[in-house]
Amino acid sequence: MGSFLGRFLIFAVVGVVGVGIIGMLFASQQQPERANAAPRPVAVFVDEAQLDTIALHVTSQGEARPRTQINLVPQVAGRITFVNPDFIEGGFFEAGETLIQIEDADYRLAVTRASAQVAQAQQALAREQAESELAASEWAELGDGEASSLTLREPQLADARAQLAAANASLQSARLDLQRTRISAPFSGRVRVKNADLGQYVAPGTQLGTVFSTDAILVRLPLTDHELGLLGIPIAYNAAGGEGMPVELSATLAGRQHSWQGRITRTDSAIDPQTRVLYAIAEVADPYGSAAEGGAPLAVGLFVTASITGRDVENAYILPRSALRGQNSVYVAEEGGTLSVRTVEVIDSTSERVVVSSGVRGGEMVVTSPIRGASDGMRIQTFDAAGEMIAAYSATYDDEPAEGLAETETGDAESEAVASNG
């Protein structure tokens, strides 16, 4: 019993001593300093909003097509006896130049026969005229009263005249058939497809080839309703007197960028029911001559990009594209280093810039770098594109937040690192 009491006292003393040591350790521990409650400023890149008058541009794409393209078909039958050396794919020809000649011997004979028929009809008419005059003279000497038309041979005379007219018509038809053995185009152009060659027998309607004119090239450019508004083009647009909106067409040929100047001359008569766009027609005159930039013509079938110059907008605010957040929000750096979230009215935007009509003022600094959890009143430090801090639009680490302004918690890593300019 005595030994048990002794061991209990020893354990009790050890416990008391341990508790005392732990208490002394906690009492001697240094208290942590209280952190500054104010969030640290977020570093951002900014750029200046520019006030200017700007010409709006719309970009579209389309395929170059000839203004005039026809299929060559003969109107008479026969064997091909001549093919122009330029009547090959890609060949050039002049207006009225013979491209294909069909054997014309039979048609020359037809002209000769028709000419003989005309001569016979002329003789018959002359004979009937003489007989009619003789009948009228005899009636005047021997007859009594008014002579009938048969007596004066008027029906026979009318028949002779009709026979002559028919013979002349046959002669004219034979001459036309003879002329049609020579096949040409009514314009200067190029050969796109060749389907016939020397010695081939062709019938009326046989497709000999496809040719197109080189006086102008057309490009159909799809435009949305918004793009029509930017350009100020009415739905029933039709430029008079060769005028029209300027358009620059460009494409890559043989590894080089080429461009051609043209005009928007009209729009299609109806909106496309599938895509709901309206096509504008761009025209480039003399694409193989004066419009051939650097010796490169605007070839048929080439897919081109069109840059159309639209209406001018006065008092427009121009911002970098990276300044636009979502569809219509912009972050503006206020003097003293606070952030202001603005709603803007966007007129136009490209991959490089945004044009707005309201929401910002010329000379204001808009934020171009990403910000997490942005809100009105957030404390920021602003930097230009060269990385230099703009003191007038920057808050310092020692500044106390203004009363009533909202603050957003950000991590130390985020507030100390300058945001990327993307």
PDB file of N, CA, C and O in Angstrom, residues 1 8 26 71 81 89 112 122 127 138 173 191 225 247 255 268 271 278 318 334 345 411:
ATOM      1  N   MET A   1       0.843  -1.210   0.000  1.00  0.00           N
ATOM      2  CA  MET A   1       0.000   0.000   0.000  1.00  0.00           C
ATOM      3  C   MET A   1       0.862   1.237   0.000  1.00  0.00           C
ATOM      4  O   MET A   1       0.603   2.204  -0.694  1.00  0.00           O
ATOM      5  N   PHE A   8       2.222   6.906  -7.084  1.00  0.00           N
ATOM      6  CA  PHE A   8       1.185   7.879  -7.470  1.00  0.00           C
ATOM      7  C   PHE A   8       1.687   9.299  -7.287  1.00  0.00           C
ATOM      8  O   PHE A   8       1.476  10.169  -8.133  1.00  0.00           O
ATOM      9  N   PHE A  26       4.495  28.434 -24.088  1.00  0.00           N
ATOM     10  CA  PHE A  26       3.458  29.259 -24.750  1.00  0.00           C
ATOM     11  C   PHE A  26       3.576  30.728 -24.348  1.00  0.00           C
ATOM     12  O   PHE A  26       3.352  31.621 -25.158  1.00  0.00           O
ATOM     13  N   ASN A  71     -20.817  29.443-124.122  1.00  0.00           N
ATOM     14  CA  ASN A  71     -20.439  28.196-124.771  1.00  0.00           C
ATOM     15  C   ASN A  71     -20.494  28.404-126.275  1.00  0.00           C
ATOM     16  O   ASN A  71     -21.491  28.897-126.809  1.00  0.00           O
ATOM     17  N   THR A  81     -12.695  22.168-140.530  1.00  0.00           N
ATOM     18  CA  THR A  81     -11.537  22.228-141.434  1.00  0.00           C
ATOM     19  C   THR A  81     -10.437  23.156-140.939  1.00  0.00           C
ATOM     20  O   THR A  81      -9.330  23.140-141.484  1.00  0.00           O
ATOM     21  N   GLU A  89      -6.982  25.819-124.255  1.00  0.00           N
ATOM     22  CA  GLU A  89      -7.230  26.279-122.888  1.00  0.00           C
ATOM     23  C   GLU A  89      -6.208  27.348-122.495  1.00  0.00           C
ATOM     24  O   GLU A  89      -4.998  27.113-122.561  1.00  0.00           O
ATOM     25  N   THR A 112     -25.289  29.327-154.504  1.00  0.00           N
ATOM     26  CA  THR A 112     -25.376  29.378-155.966  1.00  0.00           C
ATOM     27  C   THR A 112     -26.775  28.986-156.448  1.00  0.00           C
ATOM     28  O   THR A 112     -27.355  29.643-157.332  1.00  0.00           O
ATOM     29  N   GLN A 122     -36.858  36.724-160.920  1.00  0.00           N
ATOM     30  CA  GLN A 122     -36.819  38.087-161.475  1.00  0.00           C
ATOM     31  C   GLN A 122     -37.304  38.088-162.936  1.00  0.00           C
ATOM     32  O   GLN A 122     -38.039  38.993-163.356  1.00  0.00           O
ATOM     33  N   ARG A 127     -41.591  39.246-166.904  1.00  0.00           N
ATOM     34  CA  ARG A 127     -42.532  38.786-167.930  1.00  0.00           C
ATOM     35  C   ARG A 127     -43.964  39.103-167.531  1.00  0.00           C
ATOM     36  O   ARG A 127     -44.769  39.582-168.355  1.00  0.00           O
ATOM     37  N   GLU A 138     -54.469  46.769-174.133  1.00  0.00           N
ATOM     38  CA  GLU A 138     -55.508  46.214-175.001  1.00  0.00           C
ATOM     39  C   GLU A 138     -56.903  46.527-174.485  1.00  0.00           C
ATOM     40  O   GLU A 138     -57.827  46.804-175.262  1.00  0.00           O
ATOM     41  N   SER A 173     -30.953  33.094-146.601  1.00  0.00           N
ATOM     42  CA  SER A 173     -30.756  31.989-145.668  1.00  0.00           C
ATOM     43  C   SER A 173     -29.494  31.202-146.014  1.00  0.00           C
ATOM     44  O   SER A 173     -28.720  30.806-145.124  1.00  0.00           O
ATOM     45  N   VAL A 191      -9.889  31.417-123.779  1.00  0.00           N
ATOM     46  CA  VAL A 191     -10.543  30.116-123.892  1.00  0.00           C
ATOM     47  C   VAL A 191     -10.435  29.405-122.545  1.00  0.00           C
ATOM     48  O   VAL A 191      -9.335  29.261-121.993  1.00  0.00           O
ATOM     49  N   ASP A 225     -25.997  41.874 -92.271  1.00  0.00           N
ATOM     50  CA  ASP A 225     -26.743  43.105 -92.032  1.00  0.00           C
ATOM     51  C   ASP A 225     -25.880  44.128 -91.305  1.00  0.00           C
ATOM     52  O   ASP A 225     -25.921  45.325 -91.606  1.00  0.00           O
ATOM     53  N   VAL A 247     -12.863  49.070-103.395  1.00  0.00           N
ATOM     54  CA  VAL A 247     -12.582  47.799-102.743  1.00  0.00           C
ATOM     55  C   VAL A 247     -11.213  47.316-103.204  1.00  0.00           C
ATOM     56  O   VAL A 247     -10.850  47.456-104.374  1.00  0.00           O
ATOM     57  N   GLY A 255       3.380  32.323-104.131  1.00  0.00           N
ATOM     58  CA  GLY A 255       4.096  32.681-102.911  1.00  0.00           C
ATOM     59  C   GLY A 255       4.208  34.160-102.642  1.00  0.00           C
ATOM     60  O   GLY A 255       4.854  34.564-101.669  1.00  0.00           O
ATOM     61  N   ASP A 268     -26.934  42.062-105.105  1.00  0.00           N
ATOM     62  CA  ASP A 268     -27.868  41.093-105.670  1.00  0.00           C
ATOM     63  C   ASP A 268     -29.307  41.568-105.469  1.00  0.00           C
ATOM     64  O   ASP A 268     -29.603  42.389-104.594  1.00  0.00           O
ATOM     65  N   ILE A 271     -31.886  38.610-100.913  1.00  0.00           N
ATOM     66  CA  ILE A 271     -31.060  38.061 -99.845  1.00  0.00           C
ATOM     67  C   ILE A 271     -31.031  36.539 -99.978  1.00  0.00           C
ATOM     68  O   ILE A 271     -32.052  35.910-100.267  1.00  0.00           O
ATOM     69  N   LEU A 278     -26.512  39.254 -97.964  1.00  0.00           N
ATOM     70  CA  LEU A 278     -26.738  39.917 -99.245  1.00  0.00           C
ATOM     71  C   LEU A 278     -25.390  40.007 -99.955  1.00  0.00           C
ATOM     72  O   LEU A 278     -24.404  40.451 -99.366  1.00  0.00           O
ATOM     73  N   ILE A 318     -10.972  55.076 -80.432  1.00  0.00           N
ATOM     74  CA  ILE A 318     -10.255  53.906 -80.919  1.00  0.00           C
ATOM     75  C   ILE A 318      -9.456  53.304 -79.769  1.00  0.00           C
ATOM     76  O   ILE A 318      -8.632  53.984 -79.147  1.00  0.00           O
ATOM     77  N   GLU A 334      -8.445  55.091 -63.441  1.00  0.00           N
ATOM     78  CA  GLU A 334      -8.705  56.454 -62.983  1.00  0.00           C
ATOM     79  C   GLU A 334      -7.452  57.025 -62.316  1.00  0.00           C
ATOM     80  O   GLU A 334      -6.553  56.279 -61.876  1.00  0.00           O
ATOM     81  N   GLU A 345     -20.411  51.399 -76.356  1.00  0.00           N
ATOM     82  CA  GLU A 345     -21.189  51.042 -77.549  1.00  0.00           C
ATOM     83  C   GLU A 345     -20.214  50.795 -78.687  1.00  0.00           C
ATOM     84  O   GLU A 345     -19.562  51.713 -79.184  1.00  0.00           O
ATOM     85  N   GLY A 411      -4.111  37.462 -54.491  1.00  0.00           N
ATOM     86  CA  GLY A 411      -2.943  36.842 -53.895  1.00  0.00           C
ATOM     87  C   GLY A 411      -1.714  37.713 -54.064  1.00  0.00           C
ATOM     88  O   GLY A 411      -1.647  38.559 -54.932  1.00  0.00           O
TER      89      GLY A 411
END
